[in-house]
Amino acid sequence: MLNRKSLILFLSCFIPNTEKRKQFRQKLLKHKFFQIDTSKMKIGVSYSVFDGEELLEASIKSIRSCVHYINVVWQEESWQGNKCSPKLKDFLFSLKDKGLIDEVILYPHKGIASSAPAEERKKRNMGLEAVKKAGCNYFMNMDTDEFYNPDEFEKAKELIIEKGATHTACSIYTYWKDPHFRSLNVEYLCVPFIYKIDKYSKLEKVPDFPCRADATRHMAFKNVLGGGGSRSSFL
């Protein structure tokens, strides 16, 4: 069965003129028959925050128009027992007052963690559960230093629907000092992107995860996803 792009390429191959063929393809892509409906894709985002809050507002603004719900799960002490900024709580609620955050959630941690990765995963799963309660069927787990181009984000949503992907990840570029200084090459480490979720979904370490990514942000591939066994696919 031909997908959307394959069908457009097939229809345009009968036009010998290269420029006219290109124009024809662009026109077809804009036609409602070839548009991909992402309206039923309700994305919930959860940020894990202890520090780095100086980047949080800008990060949220880069995705706010593309998603339906955002929560921030924060903690007063680090896994080593260090205190967060005394201004963090008020800052988070100020973002909520602005409508950038829908829910602020305190992760109840005190003292030194016996296993920082295990605690971090519990914290991120707390954010995932809140996303489920908000009625979302797709999930993103983010840190404050991550940013997306809204136009590219929307195209990625269409691709996820078109391919039927349940687990996705993105390559990343690293920036230094300010947004003008970017690495020349894509980093080897990837960032987990959008996951399709249901009531069974949870974050857990996946030994054979398809790319190198933060293990506290892996999503298990054994989700039921509508019942009847695993239907996972990675993009």
PDB file of C-alpha atoms in Angstrom:
ATOM      1  CA  MET A   1       0.000   0.000   0.000  1.00  0.00           C
ATOM      2  CA  LEU A   2       1.337   3.411  -0.981  1.00  0.00           C
ATOM      3  CA  ASN A   3       1.796   5.962   1.775  1.00  0.00           C
ATOM      4  CA  ARG A   4       1.076   9.646   1.313  1.00  0.00           C
ATOM      5  CA  LYS A   5       4.497  10.653  -0.035  1.00  0.00           C
ATOM      6  CA  SER A   6       4.812   7.596  -2.257  1.00  0.00           C
ATOM      7  CA  LEU A   7       1.439   8.327  -3.826  1.00  0.00           C
ATOM      8  CA  ILE A   8       2.398  11.945  -4.512  1.00  0.00           C
ATOM      9  CA  LEU A   9       5.695  10.847  -6.074  1.00  0.00           C
ATOM     10  CA  PHE A  10       3.846   8.315  -8.223  1.00  0.00           C
ATOM     11  CA  LEU A  11       1.342  10.883  -9.458  1.00  0.00           C
ATOM     12  CA  SER A  12       4.042  13.433 -10.228  1.00  0.00           C
ATOM     13  CA  CYS A  13       6.310  11.075 -12.161  1.00  0.00           C
ATOM     14  CA  PHE A  14       4.162  11.575 -15.257  1.00  0.00           C
ATOM     15  CA  ILE A  15       5.221  15.257 -15.447  1.00  0.00           C
ATOM     16  CA  PRO A  16       8.460  15.487 -17.480  1.00  0.00           C
ATOM     17  CA  ASN A  17       9.344  19.079 -16.568  1.00  0.00           C
ATOM     18  CA  THR A  18      11.379  19.097 -13.344  1.00  0.00           C
ATOM     19  CA  GLU A  19      10.175  22.478 -12.069  1.00  0.00           C
ATOM     20  CA  LYS A  20       6.525  21.767 -12.832  1.00  0.00           C
ATOM     21  CA  ARG A  21       6.871  18.364 -11.177  1.00  0.00           C
ATOM     22  CA  LYS A  22       8.216  20.037  -8.021  1.00  0.00           C
ATOM     23  CA  GLN A  23       5.390  22.594  -7.995  1.00  0.00           C
ATOM     24  CA  PHE A  24       2.831  19.822  -8.471  1.00  0.00           C
ATOM     25  CA  ARG A  25       4.204  17.883  -5.489  1.00  0.00           C
ATOM     26  CA  GLN A  26       4.148  20.969  -3.269  1.00  0.00           C
ATOM     27  CA  LYS A  27       0.562  21.729  -4.273  1.00  0.00           C
ATOM     28  CA  LEU A  28      -0.561  18.170  -3.534  1.00  0.00           C
ATOM     29  CA  LEU A  29       1.095  18.207  -0.116  1.00  0.00           C
ATOM     30  CA  LYS A  30      -1.082  21.188   0.812  1.00  0.00           C
ATOM     31  CA  HIS A  31      -4.283  19.545  -0.409  1.00  0.00           C
ATOM     32  CA  LYS A  32      -6.544  18.368   2.436  1.00  0.00           C
ATOM     33  CA  PHE A  33      -6.682  14.843   0.959  1.00  0.00           C
ATOM     34  CA  PHE A  34      -2.958  14.448   1.625  1.00  0.00           C
ATOM     35  CA  GLN A  35      -2.899  16.183   5.008  1.00  0.00           C
ATOM     36  CA  ILE A  36      -2.247  14.041   8.075  1.00  0.00           C
ATOM     37  CA  ASP A  37      -4.701  14.588  10.927  1.00  0.00           C
ATOM     38  CA  THR A  38      -2.856  15.011  14.251  1.00  0.00           C
ATOM     39  CA  SER A  39      -5.888  16.401  16.104  1.00  0.00           C
ATOM     40  CA  LYS A  40      -6.347  13.172  18.089  1.00  0.00           C
ATOM     41  CA  MET A  41      -2.701  13.216  19.142  1.00  0.00           C
ATOM     42  CA  LYS A  42      -2.915  14.635  22.654  1.00  0.00           C
ATOM     43  CA  ILE A  43       0.640  15.127  23.896  1.00  0.00           C
ATOM     44  CA  GLY A  44       1.491  15.550  27.567  1.00  0.00           C
ATOM     45  CA  VAL A  45       4.942  16.752  28.624  1.00  0.00           C
ATOM     46  CA  SER A  46       6.680  16.293  31.966  1.00  0.00           C
ATOM     47  CA  TYR A  47       9.811  18.214  32.971  1.00  0.00           C
ATOM     48  CA  SER A  48      12.131  16.898  35.681  1.00  0.00           C
ATOM     49  CA  VAL A  49      13.533  19.910  37.546  1.00  0.00           C
ATOM     50  CA  PHE A  50      15.979  20.517  40.377  1.00  0.00           C
ATOM     51  CA  ASP A  51      18.251  23.118  38.816  1.00  0.00           C
ATOM     52  CA  GLY A  52      18.691  24.678  35.373  1.00  0.00           C
ATOM     53  CA  GLU A  53      15.458  26.615  35.849  1.00  0.00           C
ATOM     54  CA  GLU A  54      16.967  29.623  34.059  1.00  0.00           C
ATOM     55  CA  LEU A  55      16.345  27.717  30.779  1.00  0.00           C
ATOM     56  CA  LEU A  56      12.921  26.316  31.631  1.00  0.00           C
ATOM     57  CA  GLU A  57      10.661  29.132  30.423  1.00  0.00           C
ATOM     58  CA  ALA A  58      12.334  29.337  27.020  1.00  0.00           C
ATOM     59  CA  SER A  59      12.220  25.553  26.653  1.00  0.00           C
ATOM     60  CA  ILE A  60       8.494  25.457  27.432  1.00  0.00           C
ATOM     61  CA  LYS A  61       7.779  28.283  24.999  1.00  0.00           C
ATOM     62  CA  SER A  62       9.458  26.295  22.210  1.00  0.00           C
ATOM     63  CA  ILE A  63       6.863  23.497  22.539  1.00  0.00           C
ATOM     64  CA  ARG A  64       3.807  25.032  24.241  1.00  0.00           C
ATOM     65  CA  SER A  65       1.875  25.555  21.002  1.00  0.00           C
ATOM     66  CA  CYS A  66       2.550  21.949  19.911  1.00  0.00           C
ATOM     67  CA  VAL A  67       1.342  20.071  23.003  1.00  0.00           C
ATOM     68  CA  HIS A  68      -1.793  19.880  25.160  1.00  0.00           C
ATOM     69  CA  TYR A  69      -0.520  19.594  28.719  1.00  0.00           C
ATOM     70  CA  ILE A  70       2.731  20.316  30.616  1.00  0.00           C
ATOM     71  CA  ASN A  71       3.712  19.452  34.164  1.00  0.00           C
ATOM     72  CA  VAL A  72       6.900  20.068  36.131  1.00  0.00           C
ATOM     73  CA  VAL A  73       8.014  17.542  38.734  1.00  0.00           C
ATOM     74  CA  TRP A  74      10.493  19.267  41.049  1.00  0.00           C
ATOM     75  CA  GLN A  75      12.433  18.416  44.178  1.00  0.00           C
ATOM     76  CA  GLU A  76      13.736  20.482  47.072  1.00  0.00           C
ATOM     77  CA  GLU A  77      16.936  18.442  47.499  1.00  0.00           C
ATOM     78  CA  SER A  78      19.228  16.790  44.959  1.00  0.00           C
ATOM     79  CA  TRP A  79      20.072  13.090  45.076  1.00  0.00           C
ATOM     80  CA  GLN A  80      23.196  14.148  47.025  1.00  0.00           C
ATOM     81  CA  GLY A  81      21.176  16.148  49.539  1.00  0.00           C
ATOM     82  CA  ASN A  82      21.930  19.643  48.195  1.00  0.00           C
ATOM     83  CA  LYS A  83      19.189  22.280  48.492  1.00  0.00           C
ATOM     84  CA  CYS A  84      17.507  23.764  45.431  1.00  0.00           C
ATOM     85  CA  SER A  85      17.301  27.497  44.844  1.00  0.00           C
ATOM     86  CA  PRO A  86      15.052  29.156  47.454  1.00  0.00           C
ATOM     87  CA  LYS A  87      13.314  30.898  44.533  1.00  0.00           C
ATOM     88  CA  LEU A  88      12.540  27.721  42.567  1.00  0.00           C
ATOM     89  CA  LYS A  89       9.066  27.034  43.966  1.00  0.00           C
ATOM     90  CA  ASP A  90       7.823  30.607  43.431  1.00  0.00           C
ATOM     91  CA  PHE A  91       9.332  30.644  39.947  1.00  0.00           C
ATOM     92  CA  LEU A  92       7.519  27.455  38.930  1.00  0.00           C
ATOM     93  CA  PHE A  93       4.183  28.748  40.169  1.00  0.00           C
ATOM     94  CA  SER A  94       4.776  32.031  38.335  1.00  0.00           C
ATOM     95  CA  LEU A  95       5.063  30.011  35.102  1.00  0.00           C
ATOM     96  CA  LYS A  96       1.836  28.252  36.020  1.00  0.00           C
ATOM     97  CA  ASP A  97       0.154  31.642  36.498  1.00  0.00           C
ATOM     98  CA  LYS A  98       1.333  32.585  32.996  1.00  0.00           C
ATOM     99  CA  GLY A  99      -0.298  29.464  31.564  1.00  0.00           C
ATOM    100  CA  LEU A 100       3.005  27.898  30.522  1.00  0.00           C
ATOM    101  CA  ILE A 101       2.711  25.065  33.064  1.00  0.00           C
ATOM    102  CA  ASP A 102      -0.521  23.204  33.786  1.00  0.00           C
ATOM    103  CA  GLU A 103       0.581  21.411  36.941  1.00  0.00           C
ATOM    104  CA  VAL A 104       3.454  21.740  39.439  1.00  0.00           C
ATOM    105  CA  ILE A 105       4.254  18.508  41.311  1.00  0.00           C
ATOM    106  CA  LEU A 106       6.640  18.122  44.258  1.00  0.00           C
ATOM    107  CA  TYR A 107       8.692  14.919  44.335  1.00  0.00           C
ATOM    108  CA  PRO A 108       9.095  14.039  48.040  1.00  0.00           C
ATOM    109  CA  HIS A 109      12.835  13.391  48.315  1.00  0.00           C
ATOM    110  CA  LYS A 110      15.092  14.218  51.260  1.00  0.00           C
ATOM    111  CA  GLY A 111      18.692  13.289  51.971  1.00  0.00           C
ATOM    112  CA  ILE A 112      21.099  11.203  49.894  1.00  0.00           C
ATOM    113  CA  ALA A 113      19.568   8.719  47.463  1.00  0.00           C
ATOM    114  CA  SER A 114      20.805   5.130  47.604  1.00  0.00           C
ATOM    115  CA  SER A 115      20.414   4.960  43.798  1.00  0.00           C
ATOM    116  CA  ALA A 116      20.150   8.237  41.894  1.00  0.00           C
ATOM    117  CA  PRO A 117      19.032   6.595  38.590  1.00  0.00           C
ATOM    118  CA  ALA A 118      16.285   4.635  40.376  1.00  0.00           C
ATOM    119  CA  GLU A 119      15.020   7.779  42.138  1.00  0.00           C
ATOM    120  CA  GLU A 120      15.178   9.790  38.914  1.00  0.00           C
ATOM    121  CA  ARG A 121      13.127   7.145  37.138  1.00  0.00           C
ATOM    122  CA  LYS A 122      10.502   7.200  39.924  1.00  0.00           C
ATOM    123  CA  LYS A 123      10.361  10.971  39.615  1.00  0.00           C
ATOM    124  CA  ARG A 124       9.877  10.819  35.849  1.00  0.00           C
ATOM    125  CA  ASN A 125       7.205   8.120  36.224  1.00  0.00           C
ATOM    126  CA  MET A 126       5.347  10.443  38.603  1.00  0.00           C
ATOM    127  CA  GLY A 127       5.215  12.949  35.761  1.00  0.00           C
ATOM    128  CA  LEU A 128       4.036  10.216  33.366  1.00  0.00           C
ATOM    129  CA  GLU A 129       1.163   9.254  35.694  1.00  0.00           C
ATOM    130  CA  ALA A 130       0.033  12.893  35.826  1.00  0.00           C
ATOM    131  CA  VAL A 131       0.098  12.995  32.015  1.00  0.00           C
ATOM    132  CA  LYS A 132      -2.154   9.914  31.926  1.00  0.00           C
ATOM    133  CA  LYS A 133      -4.585  11.513  34.382  1.00  0.00           C
ATOM    134  CA  ALA A 134      -4.711  14.579  32.124  1.00  0.00           C
ATOM    135  CA  GLY A 135      -6.125  12.346  29.377  1.00  0.00           C
ATOM    136  CA  CYS A 136      -3.109  12.396  27.054  1.00  0.00           C
ATOM    137  CA  ASN A 137      -2.299   9.522  24.700  1.00  0.00           C
ATOM    138  CA  TYR A 138       1.266  10.583  23.889  1.00  0.00           C
ATOM    139  CA  PHE A 139       4.076  11.467  26.305  1.00  0.00           C
ATOM    140  CA  MET A 140       7.303  13.462  26.306  1.00  0.00           C
ATOM    141  CA  ASN A 141       9.803  13.607  29.158  1.00  0.00           C
ATOM    142  CA  MET A 142      12.048  16.666  29.026  1.00  0.00           C
ATOM    143  CA  ASP A 143      14.877  18.450  30.807  1.00  0.00           C
ATOM    144  CA  THR A 144      15.196  22.222  30.969  1.00  0.00           C
ATOM    145  CA  ASP A 145      18.057  22.453  28.448  1.00  0.00           C
ATOM    146  CA  GLU A 146      16.116  20.923  25.562  1.00  0.00           C
ATOM    147  CA  PHE A 147      14.531  22.986  22.780  1.00  0.00           C
ATOM    148  CA  TYR A 148      12.564  22.216  19.628  1.00  0.00           C
ATOM    149  CA  ASN A 149      11.695  24.166  16.501  1.00  0.00           C
ATOM    150  CA  PRO A 150       7.848  24.314  16.476  1.00  0.00           C
ATOM    151  CA  ASP A 151       7.603  23.819  12.698  1.00  0.00           C
ATOM    152  CA  GLU A 152       9.841  20.743  12.838  1.00  0.00           C
ATOM    153  CA  PHE A 153       7.918  19.484  15.866  1.00  0.00           C
ATOM    154  CA  GLU A 154       4.639  19.606  13.925  1.00  0.00           C
ATOM    155  CA  LYS A 155       6.216  17.750  10.991  1.00  0.00           C
ATOM    156  CA  ALA A 156       7.497  15.117  13.421  1.00  0.00           C
ATOM    157  CA  LYS A 157       3.957  14.617  14.756  1.00  0.00           C
ATOM    158  CA  GLU A 158       2.727  13.985  11.216  1.00  0.00           C
ATOM    159  CA  LEU A 159       5.529  11.499  10.595  1.00  0.00           C
ATOM    160  CA  ILE A 160       4.723   9.627  13.822  1.00  0.00           C
ATOM    161  CA  ILE A 161       1.075   9.289  12.784  1.00  0.00           C
ATOM    162  CA  GLU A 162       1.991   8.323   9.219  1.00  0.00           C
ATOM    163  CA  LYS A 163       4.471   5.632  10.343  1.00  0.00           C
ATOM    164  CA  GLY A 164       2.426   4.441  13.321  1.00  0.00           C
ATOM    165  CA  ALA A 165       5.435   4.826  15.614  1.00  0.00           C
ATOM    166  CA  THR A 166       4.995   4.207  19.346  1.00  0.00           C
ATOM    167  CA  HIS A 167       8.559   5.054  20.465  1.00  0.00           C
ATOM    168  CA  THR A 168      10.693   7.852  18.992  1.00  0.00           C
ATOM    169  CA  ALA A 169      14.013   9.558  19.691  1.00  0.00           C
ATOM    170  CA  CYS A 170      15.873  12.577  18.309  1.00  0.00           C
ATOM    171  CA  SER A 171      19.489  13.292  17.525  1.00  0.00           C
ATOM    172  CA  ILE A 172      20.744  16.441  19.233  1.00  0.00           C
ATOM    173  CA  TYR A 173      23.082  19.361  18.740  1.00  0.00           C
ATOM    174  CA  THR A 174      24.982  20.809  21.687  1.00  0.00           C
ATOM    175  CA  TYR A 175      25.206  24.580  22.234  1.00  0.00           C
ATOM    176  CA  TRP A 176      27.785  26.445  24.328  1.00  0.00           C
ATOM    177  CA  LYS A 177      27.376  29.741  26.235  1.00  0.00           C
ATOM    178  CA  ASP A 178      24.527  31.063  24.048  1.00  0.00           C
ATOM    179  CA  PRO A 179      22.375  29.999  21.068  1.00  0.00           C
ATOM    180  CA  HIS A 180      24.934  31.312  18.550  1.00  0.00           C
ATOM    181  CA  PHE A 181      27.551  28.613  19.265  1.00  0.00           C
ATOM    182  CA  ARG A 182      26.454  25.180  18.092  1.00  0.00           C
ATOM    183  CA  SER A 183      28.486  22.016  17.603  1.00  0.00           C
ATOM    184  CA  LEU A 184      29.249  21.164  13.982  1.00  0.00           C
ATOM    185  CA  ASN A 185      28.233  17.535  14.345  1.00  0.00           C
ATOM    186  CA  VAL A 186      25.186  15.758  15.734  1.00  0.00           C
ATOM    187  CA  GLU A 187      25.883  14.198  19.132  1.00  0.00           C
ATOM    188  CA  TYR A 188      26.129  10.434  19.506  1.00  0.00           C
ATOM    189  CA  LEU A 189      23.671  10.585  22.417  1.00  0.00           C
ATOM    190  CA  CYS A 190      19.987  10.799  21.493  1.00  0.00           C
ATOM    191  CA  VAL A 191      17.029  12.265  23.389  1.00  0.00           C
ATOM    192  CA  PRO A 192      13.837  10.218  23.832  1.00  0.00           C
ATOM    193  CA  PHE A 193      11.101  12.123  21.997  1.00  0.00           C
ATOM    194  CA  ILE A 194       7.385  11.236  21.788  1.00  0.00           C
ATOM    195  CA  TYR A 195       6.003   7.961  23.126  1.00  0.00           C
ATOM    196  CA  LYS A 196       2.515   6.579  22.515  1.00  0.00           C
ATOM    197  CA  ILE A 197       1.076   5.625  25.902  1.00  0.00           C
ATOM    198  CA  ASP A 198      -1.788   3.795  27.553  1.00  0.00           C
ATOM    199  CA  LYS A 199      -2.595   2.921  31.163  1.00  0.00           C
ATOM    200  CA  TYR A 200       0.134   0.245  31.219  1.00  0.00           C
ATOM    201  CA  SER A 201       2.953   2.494  30.035  1.00  0.00           C
ATOM    202  CA  LYS A 202       5.910   3.175  32.299  1.00  0.00           C
ATOM    203  CA  LEU A 203       9.513   4.276  32.150  1.00  0.00           C
ATOM    204  CA  GLU A 204      12.006   1.519  32.868  1.00  0.00           C
ATOM    205  CA  LYS A 205      15.513   0.634  31.753  1.00  0.00           C
ATOM    206  CA  VAL A 206      15.493  -1.167  28.395  1.00  0.00           C
ATOM    207  CA  PRO A 207      18.818  -3.023  27.850  1.00  0.00           C
ATOM    208  CA  ASP A 208      18.395  -3.191  24.067  1.00  0.00           C
ATOM    209  CA  PHE A 209      16.970   0.304  23.569  1.00  0.00           C
ATOM    210  CA  PRO A 210      17.520   1.124  19.854  1.00  0.00           C
ATOM    211  CA  CYS A 211      19.730   4.178  20.487  1.00  0.00           C
ATOM    212  CA  ARG A 212      22.036   5.549  23.162  1.00  0.00           C
ATOM    213  CA  ALA A 213      19.817   7.619  25.462  1.00  0.00           C
ATOM    214  CA  ASP A 214      19.291   8.415  29.144  1.00  0.00           C
ATOM    215  CA  ALA A 215      18.186   5.111  30.700  1.00  0.00           C
ATOM    216  CA  THR A 216      15.863   6.899  33.133  1.00  0.00           C
ATOM    217  CA  ARG A 217      13.832   7.981  30.107  1.00  0.00           C
ATOM    218  CA  HIS A 218      13.476   4.645  28.327  1.00  0.00           C
ATOM    219  CA  MET A 219       9.922   3.496  27.701  1.00  0.00           C
ATOM    220  CA  ALA A 220       9.246  -0.237  27.900  1.00  0.00           C
ATOM    221  CA  PHE A 221       8.330  -1.852  24.578  1.00  0.00           C
ATOM    222  CA  LYS A 222       5.920  -4.318  26.182  1.00  0.00           C
ATOM    223  CA  ASN A 223       3.015  -1.869  26.405  1.00  0.00           C
ATOM    224  CA  VAL A 224      -0.381  -3.326  25.610  1.00  0.00           C
ATOM    225  CA  LEU A 225      -1.366  -0.246  23.609  1.00  0.00           C
ATOM    226  CA  GLY A 226      -5.034  -0.959  23.111  1.00  0.00           C
ATOM    227  CA  GLY A 227      -4.977  -4.613  24.178  1.00  0.00           C
ATOM    228  CA  GLY A 228      -4.005  -7.813  22.449  1.00  0.00           C
ATOM    229  CA  GLY A 229      -0.252  -7.766  23.013  1.00  0.00           C
ATOM    230  CA  SER A 230       2.719  -5.675  21.958  1.00  0.00           C
ATOM    231  CA  ARG A 231       2.426  -3.387  18.926  1.00  0.00           C
ATOM    232  CA  SER A 232       5.516  -1.277  19.453  1.00  0.00           C
ATOM    233  CA  SER A 233       7.517   0.380  16.695  1.00  0.00           C
ATOM    234  CA  PHE A 234      10.545   2.686  16.920  1.00  0.00           C
ATOM    235  CA  LEU A 235      11.273   5.767  14.821  1.00  0.00           C
TER     236      LEU A 235
END
